mmCIF file of C-alpha atoms in Angstrom:
data_model
loop_
_atom_site.group_PDB
_atom_site.id
_atom_site.type_symbol
_atom_site.label_atom_id
_atom_site.label_comp_id
_atom_site.label_asym_id
_atom_site.label_seq_id
_atom_site.Cartn_x
_atom_site.Cartn_y
_atom_site.Cartn_z
ATOM 1 C CA MET A 3 26.892 -35.416 25.369
ATOM 2 C CA THR A 4 23.803 -34.944 27.814
ATOM 3 C CA SER A 5 25.042 -33.885 31.241
ATOM 4 C CA GLN A 6 23.885 -30.201 32.363
ATOM 5 C CA SER A 7 28.528 -30.205 33.490
ATOM 6 C CA GLY A 8 28.138 -27.792 30.348
ATOM 7 C CA GLY A 9 29.234 -30.467 27.463
ATOM 8 C CA THR A 10 28.412 -29.076 24.003
ATOM 9 C CA ALA A 11 24.759 -30.655 23.147
ATOM 10 C CA ALA A 12 24.504 -28.953 25.846
ATOM 11 C CA GLY A 13 25.648 -25.761 25.282
ATOM 12 C CA GLU A 14 24.290 -26.086 21.315
ATOM 13 C CA GLY A 15 20.741 -26.806 22.770
ATOM 14 C CA ARG A 16 20.741 -23.588 25.258
ATOM 15 C CA ALA A 17 22.337 -21.252 23.013
ATOM 16 C CA GLY A 18 19.799 -22.675 20.121
ATOM 17 C CA GLY A 19 17.472 -21.931 22.667
ATOM 18 C CA ALA A 20 18.625 -18.409 24.082
ATOM 19 C CA ALA A 21 18.575 -17.254 19.824
ATOM 20 C CA ARG A 22 14.679 -18.305 19.563
ATOM 21 C CA GLU A 23 14.126 -15.936 22.817
ATOM 22 C CA GLY A 24 15.953 -12.944 21.040
ATOM 23 C CA THR A 25 13.073 -13.949 18.535
ATOM 24 C CA ASP A 26 10.341 -14.430 20.572
ATOM 25 C CA ASP A 27 11.530 -11.024 22.419
ATOM 26 C CA GLY A 28 12.389 -9.099 19.209
ATOM 27 C CA ALA A 29 8.808 -9.964 18.149
ATOM 28 C CA VAL A 30 7.044 -8.462 21.209
ATOM 29 C CA LEU A 31 8.850 -5.269 20.339
ATOM 30 C CA LEU A 32 7.884 -5.694 17.237
ATOM 31 C CA VAL A 33 4.295 -6.076 18.254
ATOM 32 C CA ALA A 34 4.509 -3.541 21.443
ATOM 33 C CA GLY A 35 5.760 -0.826 19.079
ATOM 34 C CA LEU A 36 3.508 -1.519 16.008
ATOM 35 C CA ALA A 37 0.398 -0.860 19.397
ATOM 36 C CA ASP A 38 2.137 1.778 20.083
ATOM 37 C CA LEU A 39 2.862 3.247 16.999
ATOM 38 C CA ALA A 40 -1.264 2.322 15.964
ATOM 39 C CA VAL A 41 -2.569 4.066 19.742
ATOM 40 C CA SER A 42 -0.475 7.723 18.553
ATOM 41 C CA THR A 43 -2.517 7.680 15.258
ATOM 42 C CA LEU A 44 -6.168 6.955 16.453
ATOM 43 C CA GLY A 45 -5.237 9.210 19.027
ATOM 44 C CA THR A 46 -3.951 11.815 17.128
ATOM 45 C CA ALA A 47 -7.311 11.304 14.317
ATOM 46 C CA ALA A 48 -9.526 11.917 17.469
ATOM 47 C CA GLY A 49 -7.863 15.002 18.226
ATOM 48 C CA ALA A 50 -7.968 16.239 14.921
ATOM 49 C CA LEU A 51 -12.193 14.543 14.299
ATOM 50 C CA ARG A 52 -12.889 16.560 17.441
ATOM 51 C CA GLY A 53 -11.632 19.889 16.047
ATOM 52 C CA LEU A 54 -13.200 18.950 12.992
ATOM 53 C CA LEU A 55 -16.888 18.690 14.089
ATOM 54 C CA ARG A 56 -17.006 22.442 16.239
ATOM 55 C CA ARG A 57 -16.177 24.429 12.809
ATOM 56 C CA SER A 58 -18.680 26.083 11.001
ATOM 57 C CA ASP A 59 -18.196 25.074 7.715
ATOM 58 C CA THR A 60 -17.670 21.114 8.300
ATOM 59 C CA GLY A 61 -20.926 20.790 5.579
ATOM 60 C CA ARG A 62 -18.255 22.324 2.657
ATOM 61 C CA LEU A 63 -15.265 19.894 4.653
ATOM 62 C CA VAL A 64 -17.682 17.048 3.271
ATOM 63 C CA GLU A 65 -18.259 18.149 0.152
ATOM 64 C CA ASP A 66 -14.946 19.296 -0.816
ATOM 65 C CA ALA A 67 -13.967 15.452 0.880
ATOM 66 C CA GLU A 68 -16.453 13.113 -1.590
ATOM 67 C CA HIS A 69 -15.305 15.388 -3.787
ATOM 68 C CA ASP A 70 -11.456 14.392 -3.059
ATOM 69 C CA LEU A 71 -12.292 11.460 -2.493
ATOM 70 C CA ARG A 72 -13.785 10.679 -5.838
ATOM 71 C CA ALA A 73 -10.691 12.420 -8.074
ATOM 72 C CA ARG A 74 -8.527 10.009 -6.138
ATOM 73 C CA GLY A 75 -10.753 6.383 -6.689
ATOM 74 C CA ARG A 76 -10.414 7.671 -10.817
ATOM 75 C CA LEU A 77 -7.350 8.138 -11.064
ATOM 76 C CA ALA A 78 -6.757 5.128 -8.952
ATOM 77 C CA LEU A 79 -9.431 3.102 -11.802
ATOM 78 C CA ASP A 80 -7.356 5.020 -14.470
ATOM 79 C CA ARG A 81 -3.959 3.879 -13.184
ATOM 80 C CA TYR A 82 -5.218 -0.081 -12.115
ATOM 81 C CA ALA A 83 -8.101 -0.681 -14.757
ATOM 82 C CA ALA A 84 -6.928 0.666 -18.185
ATOM 83 C CA VAL A 85 -5.245 -2.351 -20.372
ATOM 84 C CA PRO A 86 -2.839 -1.165 -22.278
ATOM 85 C CA PRO A 87 -3.096 -2.547 -25.626
ATOM 86 C CA ALA A 88 -1.994 -5.483 -26.912
ATOM 87 C CA HIS A 89 1.699 -4.698 -28.068
ATOM 88 C CA LEU A 90 1.461 -7.527 -31.460
ATOM 89 C CA GLU A 91 -1.791 -5.925 -31.764
ATOM 90 C CA VAL A 92 -0.296 -2.618 -32.068
ATOM 91 C CA LEU A 93 2.839 -3.717 -34.085
ATOM 92 C CA ALA A 94 0.837 -5.247 -36.640
ATOM 93 C CA GLN A 95 -1.676 -2.588 -37.752
ATOM 94 C CA HIS A 96 1.864 -0.378 -37.910
ATOM 95 C CA VAL A 97 2.557 -3.115 -40.135
ATOM 96 C CA LEU A 98 -0.837 -2.765 -42.215
ATOM 97 C CA GLU A 99 -0.542 0.849 -41.771
ATOM 98 C CA ARG A 100 2.709 0.885 -44.031
ATOM 99 C CA ARG A 101 1.880 -1.282 -46.800
ATOM 100 C CA SER A 102 -1.320 -0.024 -47.676
ATOM 101 C CA ARG A 103 1.128 3.681 -47.626
ATOM 102 C CA ALA A 104 2.810 1.813 -49.885
ATOM 103 C CA ASP A 105 0.883 0.888 -52.403
ATOM 104 C CA GLY A 106 -1.700 3.950 -52.382
#
């Protein structure tokens, strides 16, 4: 059972260790891939920033970017911050309107 000659217990231990090592290798590869992507993205962004700084209309670009960001912020707030009316409240209002039309 615990012999070094390849008993089932020793074989299972090695297989479990290999699975764990495979998971560790996968995690390392994943982190390395993410790091490579981050470095590549930062390099591209730095190049684009250098190109923007060489432009003569940089001030106008900054104003346009600020305007666009404000518009995006307004849209995001409208999308996520607006609370829809309570369903039962809307139904109650419809009932009141129908009753008032039936009475009048």
